[in-house]
Amino acid sequence: MDVKARDCSEEDHMELRRGPWTLEEDFKLIDFIATHGEGRWNSLARCAGLKRTGKSCRLRWLNYLRPDVRRGNITLQEQLLILQLHSRWGNRWSKIAQHLPGRTDNEIKNYWRTRVQKHAKRLKCDVNSKQFKDTMRYLWMPRLLERIQASAAAASTTSDDRLGAAAQVTSSSYTLENSSTTATAASSDSLGTQVSPVSDFTDYYSSSSSNNNNNISVNNPNPNCLEATQELSGNYYNHGTDFQSLEQNNPWLDTMVASNNLFNAEDFYFLQQQFNFNM
DNA sequence: AAACATGGCAACCGCGACACC
DNA sequence: AGGTGTCGCGGTTGCCATGTT
């Protein structure tokens, strides 16, 4: 960054602003970075004539103004990816964000806190507890995958041309081991598979009926999705988990069923079928 | 219609790691 | 070697919009 080219000393003792950024400040920051590049944030803040800390400028740029920032709802694919990566890395938001192009660590962190932790709170269980993690892994993630497959299948019925691409996405995007995750978000956009603008966990707790409407059969899965299902099955089903035991020994499961219809017996049927299917 | 509760998100803060002098 | 500045990360706060009573 070429900040030394300017004499910024006269602006060194300005009173710093805090709080929400104004349009004028945004333009100043964008203009300055367009000309001089980013980095050296404290110098940048001074030289750009912004009465902000370098930290504040950096945050504003990275989380909001950067041209490649993806805004809008988190897609189903991204939700699944976040769950997968969080189960692996925990609260390593920046690391998780690296696998979701255009998404910031802040956005993912906010998503986790507002959506995921909310449900843990409702269930009166610790978000880090084994029970909650098991529920994510064996209930929510398979359900998410099912919905992704359903949306891909629905897309394929409306456009045969997109079938191949949809199959490609569903079979390639959810195998972390293959490092194909970076393609996920971009693919979801190109396919238009952001099927649920308000998608969150509650959606797929209680989505059995809607799934039935999509004619997705567990025992006769869409062949285009079979590969992905089996891959996921390998990751999430074959860990020696006994779903009947999980169901019977889960003290807060009753709460889930009783409150909000979060999920129901049909979901367990789904999971058991999936489990047997992959035995 | 108003008061209150909740959710979502942008922004801030503290801390540790790192680079440079 | 240690002091200083910068950067990046994760946790937290505060504000605004929306929903509920």
mmCIF file of C-alpha atoms (C1' of nucleotides) in Angstrom:
data_model
loop_
_atom_site.group_PDB
_atom_site.id
_atom_site.type_symbol
_atom_site.label_atom_id
_atom_site.label_comp_id
_atom_site.label_asym_id
_atom_site.label_seq_id
_atom_site.Cartn_x
_atom_site.Cartn_y
_atom_site.Cartn_z
ATOM 1 C CA MET A 1 0.000 0.000 0.000
ATOM 2 C CA ASP A 2 1.301 3.388 -0.939
ATOM 3 C CA VAL A 3 0.454 5.392 2.122
ATOM 4 C CA LYS A 4 3.855 6.896 2.621
ATOM 5 C CA ALA A 5 3.352 8.974 -0.472
ATOM 6 C CA ARG A 6 1.079 11.239 1.491
ATOM 7 C CA ASP A 7 1.791 13.332 4.494
ATOM 8 C CA CYS A 8 -0.791 12.363 7.054
ATOM 9 C CA SER A 9 0.731 13.979 10.088
ATOM 10 C CA GLU A 10 -1.748 16.806 10.316
ATOM 11 C CA GLU A 11 -4.531 14.307 10.846
ATOM 12 C CA ASP A 12 -2.827 12.354 13.582
ATOM 13 C CA HIS A 13 -4.692 13.856 16.506
ATOM 14 C CA MET A 14 -8.273 13.755 15.309
ATOM 15 C CA GLU A 15 -11.002 12.628 17.654
ATOM 16 C CA LEU A 16 -12.063 9.141 16.645
ATOM 17 C CA ARG A 17 -15.565 8.319 15.537
ATOM 18 C CA ARG A 18 -17.402 5.190 16.631
ATOM 19 C CA GLY A 19 -20.654 3.507 15.802
ATOM 20 C CA PRO A 20 -22.356 2.960 12.468
ATOM 21 C CA TRP A 21 -20.559 4.016 9.329
ATOM 22 C CA THR A 22 -21.969 6.755 7.134
ATOM 23 C CA LEU A 23 -22.168 6.587 3.361
ATOM 24 C CA GLU A 24 -19.558 9.287 3.118
ATOM 25 C CA GLU A 25 -17.145 7.263 5.224
ATOM 26 C CA ASP A 26 -17.808 4.169 3.147
ATOM 27 C CA PHE A 27 -17.030 6.026 -0.068
ATOM 28 C CA LYS A 28 -13.876 7.489 1.421
ATOM 29 C CA LEU A 29 -12.671 4.053 2.414
ATOM 30 C CA ILE A 30 -13.579 2.451 -0.909
ATOM 31 C CA ASP A 31 -11.943 5.236 -2.883
ATOM 32 C CA PHE A 32 -8.794 5.116 -0.854
ATOM 33 C CA ILE A 33 -8.420 1.354 -1.083
ATOM 34 C CA ALA A 34 -9.163 1.434 -4.805
ATOM 35 C CA THR A 35 -6.264 3.830 -5.243
ATOM 36 C CA HIS A 36 -3.780 2.646 -2.655
ATOM 37 C CA GLY A 37 -4.794 -0.897 -1.799
ATOM 38 C CA GLU A 38 -5.515 -2.336 1.593
ATOM 39 C CA GLY A 39 -3.307 -3.053 4.569
ATOM 40 C CA ARG A 40 -1.514 -0.882 7.127
ATOM 41 C CA TRP A 41 -4.911 -0.036 8.477
ATOM 42 C CA ASN A 42 -3.922 2.596 11.012
ATOM 43 C CA SER A 43 -2.017 4.597 8.422
ATOM 44 C CA LEU A 44 -4.793 3.997 5.944
ATOM 45 C CA ALA A 45 -7.392 5.374 8.327
ATOM 46 C CA ARG A 46 -5.409 8.542 8.862
ATOM 47 C CA CYS A 47 -4.433 9.075 5.262
ATOM 48 C CA ALA A 48 -7.938 8.470 3.986
ATOM 49 C CA GLY A 49 -9.137 11.209 6.289
ATOM 50 C CA LEU A 50 -11.301 8.822 8.228
ATOM 51 C CA LYS A 51 -11.810 9.566 11.882
ATOM 52 C CA ARG A 52 -11.772 5.869 12.633
ATOM 53 C CA THR A 53 -9.326 3.396 14.084
ATOM 54 C CA GLY A 54 -7.467 1.152 11.692
ATOM 55 C CA LYS A 55 -9.274 -1.746 13.218
ATOM 56 C CA SER A 56 -12.628 -0.237 12.480
ATOM 57 C CA CYS A 57 -11.646 0.421 8.856
ATOM 58 C CA ARG A 58 -10.372 -3.089 8.414
ATOM 59 C CA LEU A 59 -13.542 -4.554 9.847
ATOM 60 C CA ARG A 60 -15.776 -2.370 7.732
ATOM 61 C CA TRP A 61 -13.873 -3.269 4.591
ATOM 62 C CA LEU A 62 -13.614 -6.995 5.210
ATOM 63 C CA ASN A 63 -17.116 -7.540 6.498
ATOM 64 C CA TYR A 64 -19.098 -5.133 4.393
ATOM 65 C CA LEU A 65 -17.420 -3.126 1.661
ATOM 66 C CA ARG A 66 -15.189 -5.692 0.013
ATOM 67 C CA PRO A 67 -16.566 -6.317 -3.498
ATOM 68 C CA ASP A 68 -16.558 -10.087 -3.144
ATOM 69 C CA VAL A 69 -18.591 -10.136 0.047
ATOM 70 C CA ARG A 70 -21.623 -12.337 -0.442
ATOM 71 C CA ARG A 71 -24.708 -10.897 1.119
ATOM 72 C CA GLY A 72 -28.091 -12.430 1.681
ATOM 73 C CA ASN A 73 -29.410 -15.583 3.221
ATOM 74 C CA ILE A 74 -27.212 -18.522 4.031
ATOM 75 C CA THR A 75 -28.077 -21.277 1.570
ATOM 76 C CA LEU A 76 -28.853 -24.830 2.590
ATOM 77 C CA GLN A 77 -25.514 -25.941 1.238
ATOM 78 C CA GLU A 78 -23.763 -23.308 3.260
ATOM 79 C CA GLN A 79 -25.704 -24.291 6.364
ATOM 80 C CA LEU A 80 -24.653 -27.887 5.942
ATOM 81 C CA LEU A 81 -21.084 -26.873 5.358
ATOM 82 C CA ILE A 82 -21.058 -24.699 8.447
ATOM 83 C CA LEU A 83 -22.360 -27.568 10.556
ATOM 84 C CA GLN A 84 -19.814 -29.940 9.104
ATOM 85 C CA LEU A 85 -16.900 -27.601 9.545
ATOM 86 C CA HIS A 86 -17.942 -26.498 12.992
ATOM 87 C CA SER A 87 -18.190 -30.096 14.122
ATOM 88 C CA ARG A 88 -14.633 -30.478 12.993
ATOM 89 C CA TRP A 89 -13.033 -27.228 14.024
ATOM 90 C CA GLY A 90 -15.320 -25.712 16.623
ATOM 91 C CA ASN A 91 -15.464 -21.929 16.855
ATOM 92 C CA ARG A 92 -12.701 -21.380 14.328
ATOM 93 C CA TRP A 93 -14.851 -18.932 12.419
ATOM 94 C CA SER A 94 -12.198 -17.539 10.146
ATOM 95 C CA LYS A 95 -11.104 -21.026 9.192
ATOM 96 C CA ILE A 96 -14.683 -22.023 8.481
ATOM 97 C CA ALA A 97 -15.203 -18.828 6.489
ATOM 98 C CA GLN A 98 -12.315 -19.737 4.209
ATOM 99 C CA HIS A 99 -14.460 -22.578 2.899
ATOM 100 C CA LEU A 100 -17.468 -20.378 2.231
ATOM 101 C CA PRO A 101 -16.440 -17.944 -0.486
ATOM 102 C CA GLY A 102 -17.705 -14.460 0.135
ATOM 103 C CA ARG A 103 -18.916 -15.207 3.623
ATOM 104 C CA THR A 104 -17.160 -13.519 6.509
ATOM 105 C CA ASP A 105 -16.225 -15.045 9.806
ATOM 106 C CA ASN A 106 -18.461 -12.485 11.455
ATOM 107 C CA GLU A 107 -21.452 -13.548 9.391
ATOM 108 C CA ILE A 108 -20.897 -17.221 10.102
ATOM 109 C CA LYS A 109 -20.398 -16.521 13.777
ATOM 110 C CA ASN A 110 -23.617 -14.528 13.873
ATOM 111 C CA TYR A 111 -25.421 -17.310 12.037
ATOM 112 C CA TRP A 112 -24.204 -19.859 14.533
ATOM 113 C CA ARG A 113 -25.119 -17.784 17.524
ATOM 114 C CA THR A 114 -28.531 -16.704 16.324
ATOM 115 C CA ARG A 115 -29.677 -19.956 14.675
ATOM 116 C CA VAL A 116 -27.814 -22.871 16.136
ATOM 117 C CA GLN A 117 -27.347 -21.729 19.702
ATOM 118 C CA LYS A 118 -30.942 -20.621 19.775
ATOM 119 C CA HIS A 119 -32.040 -24.206 19.308
ATOM 120 C CA ALA A 120 -29.652 -25.515 21.910
ATOM 121 C CA LYS A 121 -31.086 -22.979 24.285
ATOM 122 C CA ARG A 122 -34.636 -24.040 23.495
ATOM 123 C CA LEU A 123 -33.665 -27.626 24.136
ATOM 124 C CA LYS A 124 -32.091 -26.621 27.411
ATOM 125 C CA CYS A 125 -28.880 -28.340 26.516
ATOM 126 C CA ASP A 126 -25.338 -27.154 26.080
ATOM 127 C CA VAL A 127 -24.385 -26.417 22.499
ATOM 128 C CA ASN A 128 -21.142 -28.284 23.156
ATOM 129 C CA SER A 129 -22.783 -31.322 24.711
ATOM 130 C CA LYS A 130 -22.536 -34.701 23.052
ATOM 131 C CA GLN A 131 -26.292 -34.934 22.838
ATOM 132 C CA PHE A 132 -26.579 -31.699 20.929
ATOM 133 C CA LYS A 133 -23.715 -32.614 18.653
ATOM 134 C CA ASP A 134 -25.263 -36.001 17.998
ATOM 135 C CA THR A 135 -28.537 -34.356 17.144
ATOM 136 C CA MET A 136 -26.809 -32.073 14.701
ATOM 137 C CA ARG A 137 -24.890 -34.890 13.147
ATOM 138 C CA TYR A 138 -27.559 -37.556 12.979
ATOM 139 C CA LEU A 139 -30.726 -35.535 12.649
ATOM 140 C CA TRP A 140 -30.170 -32.048 11.350
ATOM 141 C CA MET A 141 -27.397 -32.673 8.874
ATOM 142 C CA PRO A 142 -29.085 -35.619 7.163
ATOM 143 C CA ARG A 143 -32.268 -33.605 7.063
ATOM 144 C CA LEU A 144 -30.423 -30.701 5.500
ATOM 145 C CA LEU A 145 -28.927 -32.982 2.919
ATOM 146 C CA GLU A 146 -32.332 -34.367 2.149
ATOM 147 C CA ARG A 147 -33.641 -30.897 1.533
ATOM 148 C CA ILE A 148 -30.722 -30.049 -0.679
ATOM 149 C CA GLN A 149 -31.354 -33.171 -2.679
ATOM 150 C CA ALA A 150 -35.024 -32.379 -2.868
ATOM 151 C CA SER A 151 -34.333 -28.922 -4.197
ATOM 152 C CA ALA A 152 -31.881 -30.298 -6.723
ATOM 153 C CA ALA A 153 -34.441 -32.860 -7.821
ATOM 154 C CA ALA A 154 -37.083 -30.184 -8.121
ATOM 155 C CA ALA A 155 -34.737 -28.100 -10.218
ATOM 156 C CA SER A 156 -34.020 -31.065 -12.451
ATOM 157 C CA THR A 157 -37.692 -31.528 -13.237
ATOM 158 C CA THR A 158 -37.948 -27.988 -14.481
ATOM 159 C CA SER A 159 -34.799 -27.997 -16.537
ATOM 160 C CA ASP A 160 -33.208 -31.104 -17.935
ATOM 161 C CA ASP A 161 -30.220 -29.078 -18.997
ATOM 162 C CA ARG A 162 -29.374 -28.440 -15.414
ATOM 163 C CA LEU A 163 -29.633 -32.044 -14.325
ATOM 164 C CA GLY A 164 -26.047 -32.889 -14.919
ATOM 165 C CA ALA A 165 -24.844 -29.842 -13.116
ATOM 166 C CA ALA A 166 -27.155 -30.506 -10.188
ATOM 167 C CA ALA A 167 -25.917 -34.048 -9.878
ATOM 168 C CA GLN A 168 -22.398 -32.794 -10.045
ATOM 169 C CA VAL A 169 -22.977 -30.392 -7.239
ATOM 170 C CA THR A 170 -24.796 -32.797 -4.968
ATOM 171 C CA SER A 171 -22.183 -35.448 -5.421
ATOM 172 C CA SER A 172 -19.167 -33.274 -5.089
ATOM 173 C CA SER A 173 -19.943 -30.535 -2.655
ATOM 174 C CA TYR A 174 -20.257 -32.435 0.578
ATOM 175 C CA THR A 175 -17.107 -34.413 0.737
ATOM 176 C CA LEU A 176 -14.833 -32.340 2.810
ATOM 177 C CA GLU A 177 -12.050 -34.794 2.456
ATOM 178 C CA ASN A 178 -11.913 -34.009 -1.250
ATOM 179 C CA SER A 179 -11.459 -30.312 -0.608
ATOM 180 C CA SER A 180 -14.356 -29.573 -2.888
ATOM 181 C CA THR A 181 -16.086 -27.368 -0.422
ATOM 182 C CA THR A 182 -14.993 -24.116 -1.897
ATOM 183 C CA ALA A 183 -17.154 -24.810 -4.898
ATOM 184 C CA THR A 184 -20.244 -25.247 -2.830
ATOM 185 C CA ALA A 185 -21.472 -21.738 -2.363
ATOM 186 C CA ALA A 186 -20.747 -20.654 -5.881
ATOM 187 C CA SER A 187 -22.453 -23.728 -7.242
ATOM 188 C CA SER A 188 -25.519 -23.156 -5.203
ATOM 189 C CA ASP A 189 -25.850 -19.773 -6.755
ATOM 190 C CA SER A 190 -25.380 -20.839 -10.299
ATOM 191 C CA LEU A 191 -27.962 -23.518 -9.821
ATOM 192 C CA GLY A 192 -30.345 -21.308 -7.998
ATOM 193 C CA THR A 193 -30.723 -23.862 -5.235
ATOM 194 C CA GLN A 194 -31.161 -21.294 -2.536
ATOM 195 C CA VAL A 195 -34.553 -22.773 -1.989
ATOM 196 C CA SER A 196 -35.387 -21.358 1.354
ATOM 197 C CA PRO A 197 -34.786 -17.693 1.938
ATOM 198 C CA VAL A 198 -35.604 -18.158 5.586
ATOM 199 C CA SER A 199 -34.174 -21.569 6.015
ATOM 200 C CA ASP A 200 -33.124 -22.527 9.454
ATOM 201 C CA PHE A 201 -33.252 -25.597 11.622
ATOM 202 C CA THR A 202 -36.870 -25.233 12.495
ATOM 203 C CA ASP A 203 -37.633 -25.666 8.830
ATOM 204 C CA TYR A 204 -36.263 -29.111 8.639
ATOM 205 C CA TYR A 205 -37.252 -30.278 12.050
ATOM 206 C CA SER A 206 -40.778 -30.138 10.783
ATOM 207 C CA SER A 207 -40.281 -30.494 7.085
ATOM 208 C CA SER A 208 -41.446 -34.055 6.711
ATOM 209 C CA SER A 209 -44.693 -33.183 5.046
ATOM 210 C CA SER A 210 -43.088 -30.849 2.581
ATOM 211 C CA ASN A 211 -40.526 -33.469 1.806
ATOM 212 C CA ASN A 212 -43.250 -35.931 1.068
ATOM 213 C CA ASN A 213 -44.651 -33.471 -1.356
ATOM 214 C CA ASN A 214 -41.364 -33.554 -3.140
ATOM 215 C CA ASN A 215 -41.685 -37.307 -3.536
ATOM 216 C CA ILE A 216 -38.274 -37.990 -2.159
ATOM 217 C CA SER A 217 -38.203 -41.595 -1.154
ATOM 218 C CA VAL A 218 -35.615 -42.797 1.235
ATOM 219 C CA ASN A 219 -35.675 -46.271 -0.204
ATOM 220 C CA ASN A 220 -35.638 -45.051 -3.742
ATOM 221 C CA PRO A 221 -33.465 -42.017 -3.715
ATOM 222 C CA ASN A 222 -32.853 -39.820 -6.689
ATOM 223 C CA PRO A 223 -30.001 -41.599 -8.435
ATOM 224 C CA ASN A 224 -28.311 -38.310 -9.009
ATOM 225 C CA CYS A 225 -28.109 -37.824 -5.284
ATOM 226 C CA LEU A 226 -27.336 -41.367 -4.331
ATOM 227 C CA GLU A 227 -23.643 -40.910 -4.412
ATOM 228 C CA ALA A 228 -23.759 -37.880 -2.184
ATOM 229 C CA THR A 229 -26.141 -39.637 0.180
ATOM 230 C CA GLN A 230 -23.845 -42.580 0.485
ATOM 231 C CA GLU A 231 -20.876 -40.345 1.052
ATOM 232 C CA LEU A 232 -22.707 -38.517 3.752
ATOM 233 C CA SER A 233 -23.945 -41.776 5.142
ATOM 234 C CA GLY A 234 -20.396 -42.854 5.542
ATOM 235 C CA ASN A 235 -19.622 -39.686 7.390
ATOM 236 C CA TYR A 236 -22.659 -39.451 9.614
ATOM 237 C CA TYR A 237 -24.376 -42.762 9.947
ATOM 238 C CA ASN A 238 -21.721 -45.313 10.544
ATOM 239 C CA HIS A 239 -20.515 -44.252 13.917
ATOM 240 C CA GLY A 240 -22.220 -46.955 15.893
ATOM 241 C CA THR A 241 -25.087 -44.695 16.853
ATOM 242 C CA ASP A 242 -28.229 -46.550 17.837
ATOM 243 C CA PHE A 243 -31.072 -44.231 16.922
ATOM 244 C CA GLN A 244 -33.594 -46.104 19.017
ATOM 245 C CA SER A 245 -31.270 -45.724 21.932
ATOM 246 C CA LEU A 246 -30.761 -42.085 21.073
ATOM 247 C CA GLU A 247 -34.495 -41.653 20.979
ATOM 248 C CA GLN A 248 -35.185 -43.510 24.204
ATOM 249 C CA ASN A 249 -32.312 -42.133 26.237
ATOM 250 C CA ASN A 250 -32.590 -38.555 25.188
ATOM 251 C CA PRO A 251 -34.095 -36.647 28.097
ATOM 252 C CA TRP A 252 -34.752 -33.491 26.156
ATOM 253 C CA LEU A 253 -36.137 -35.195 23.110
ATOM 254 C CA ASP A 254 -39.585 -35.006 24.593
ATOM 255 C CA THR A 255 -39.151 -31.305 24.842
ATOM 256 C CA MET A 256 -38.298 -31.099 21.186
ATOM 257 C CA VAL A 257 -41.361 -33.019 20.189
ATOM 258 C CA ALA A 258 -43.649 -31.290 22.612
ATOM 259 C CA SER A 259 -42.519 -27.786 21.875
ATOM 260 C CA ASN A 260 -42.764 -26.339 18.416
ATOM 261 C CA ASN A 261 -43.147 -29.711 16.716
ATOM 262 C CA LEU A 262 -39.461 -29.515 16.070
ATOM 263 C CA PHE A 263 -39.365 -32.978 14.681
ATOM 264 C CA ASN A 264 -41.486 -36.048 14.876
ATOM 265 C CA ALA A 265 -41.620 -39.821 14.649
ATOM 266 C CA GLU A 266 -41.485 -39.603 10.893
ATOM 267 C CA ASP A 267 -38.071 -38.051 11.133
ATOM 268 C CA PHE A 268 -36.891 -40.963 13.185
ATOM 269 C CA TYR A 269 -38.404 -43.295 10.644
ATOM 270 C CA PHE A 270 -36.469 -41.436 8.006
ATOM 271 C CA LEU A 271 -33.248 -41.749 9.932
ATOM 272 C CA GLN A 272 -33.765 -45.407 10.743
ATOM 273 C CA GLN A 273 -34.509 -46.141 7.113
ATOM 274 C CA GLN A 274 -31.404 -44.273 6.090
ATOM 275 C CA PHE A 275 -29.420 -46.124 8.690
ATOM 276 C CA ASN A 276 -30.647 -49.548 7.534
ATOM 277 C CA PHE A 277 -30.280 -48.527 3.928
ATOM 278 C CA ASN A 278 -26.583 -48.055 4.428
ATOM 279 C CA MET A 279 -25.919 -51.101 6.558
ATOM 280 C "C1'" DA B 1 -51.961 1.321 19.460
ATOM 281 C "C1'" DA B 2 -48.469 0.818 22.703
ATOM 282 C "C1'" DA B 3 -45.319 -1.751 25.423
ATOM 283 C "C1'" DC B 4 -42.435 -5.394 25.576
ATOM 284 C "C1'" DA B 5 -39.690 -9.365 23.804
ATOM 285 C "C1'" DT B 6 -36.919 -11.399 20.450
ATOM 286 C "C1'" DG B 7 -33.976 -11.898 16.387
ATOM 287 C "C1'" DG B 8 -30.489 -10.410 13.314
ATOM 288 C "C1'" DC B 9 -26.556 -8.106 12.408
ATOM 289 C "C1'" DA B 10 -22.920 -4.489 12.423
ATOM 290 C "C1'" DA B 11 -19.508 -2.907 15.196
ATOM 291 C "C1'" DC B 12 -16.454 -2.885 19.175
ATOM 292 C "C1'" DC B 13 -13.199 -4.947 22.534
ATOM 293 C "C1'" DG B 14 -9.501 -7.654 24.430
ATOM 294 C "C1'" DC B 15 -6.030 -10.627 23.579
ATOM 295 C "C1'" DG B 16 -2.410 -13.211 21.383
ATOM 296 C "C1'" DA B 17 0.673 -13.725 17.426
ATOM 297 C "C1'" DC B 18 3.746 -11.749 14.523
ATOM 298 C "C1'" DA B 19 6.984 -8.425 12.343
ATOM 299 C "C1'" DC B 20 10.042 -4.888 12.618
ATOM 300 C "C1'" DC B 21 13.337 -1.917 14.736
ATOM 301 C "C1'" DA C 1 16.395 -9.562 23.649
ATOM 302 C "C1'" DG C 2 12.760 -6.672 24.285
ATOM 303 C "C1'" DG C 3 9.766 -2.816 23.074
ATOM 304 C "C1'" DT C 4 6.336 -1.225 19.893
ATOM 305 C "C1'" DG C 5 3.040 -1.324 16.286
ATOM 306 C "C1'" DT C 6 -0.036 -3.974 13.466
ATOM 307 C "C1'" DC C 7 -3.032 -7.581 12.361
ATOM 308 C "C1'" DG C 8 -6.427 -11.101 12.924
ATOM 309 C "C1'" DC C 9 -9.419 -13.817 15.717
ATOM 310 C "C1'" DG C 10 -13.159 -14.911 18.838
ATOM 311 C "C1'" DG C 11 -16.286 -13.038 22.187
ATOM 312 C "C1'" DT C 12 -19.460 -9.544 23.295
ATOM 313 C "C1'" DT C 13 -22.378 -5.513 22.951
ATOM 314 C "C1'" DG C 14 -25.765 -2.404 21.233
ATOM 315 C "C1'" DC C 15 -29.022 -0.957 17.934
ATOM 316 C "C1'" DC C 16 -32.781 -1.526 14.892
ATOM 317 C "C1'" DA C 17 -36.527 -4.203 12.839
ATOM 318 C "C1'" DT C 18 -39.998 -7.322 13.551
ATOM 319 C "C1'" DG C 19 -43.127 -10.080 16.192
ATOM 320 C "C1'" DT C 20 -46.042 -10.795 20.195
ATOM 321 C "C1'" DT C 21 -48.990 -9.606 23.930
#
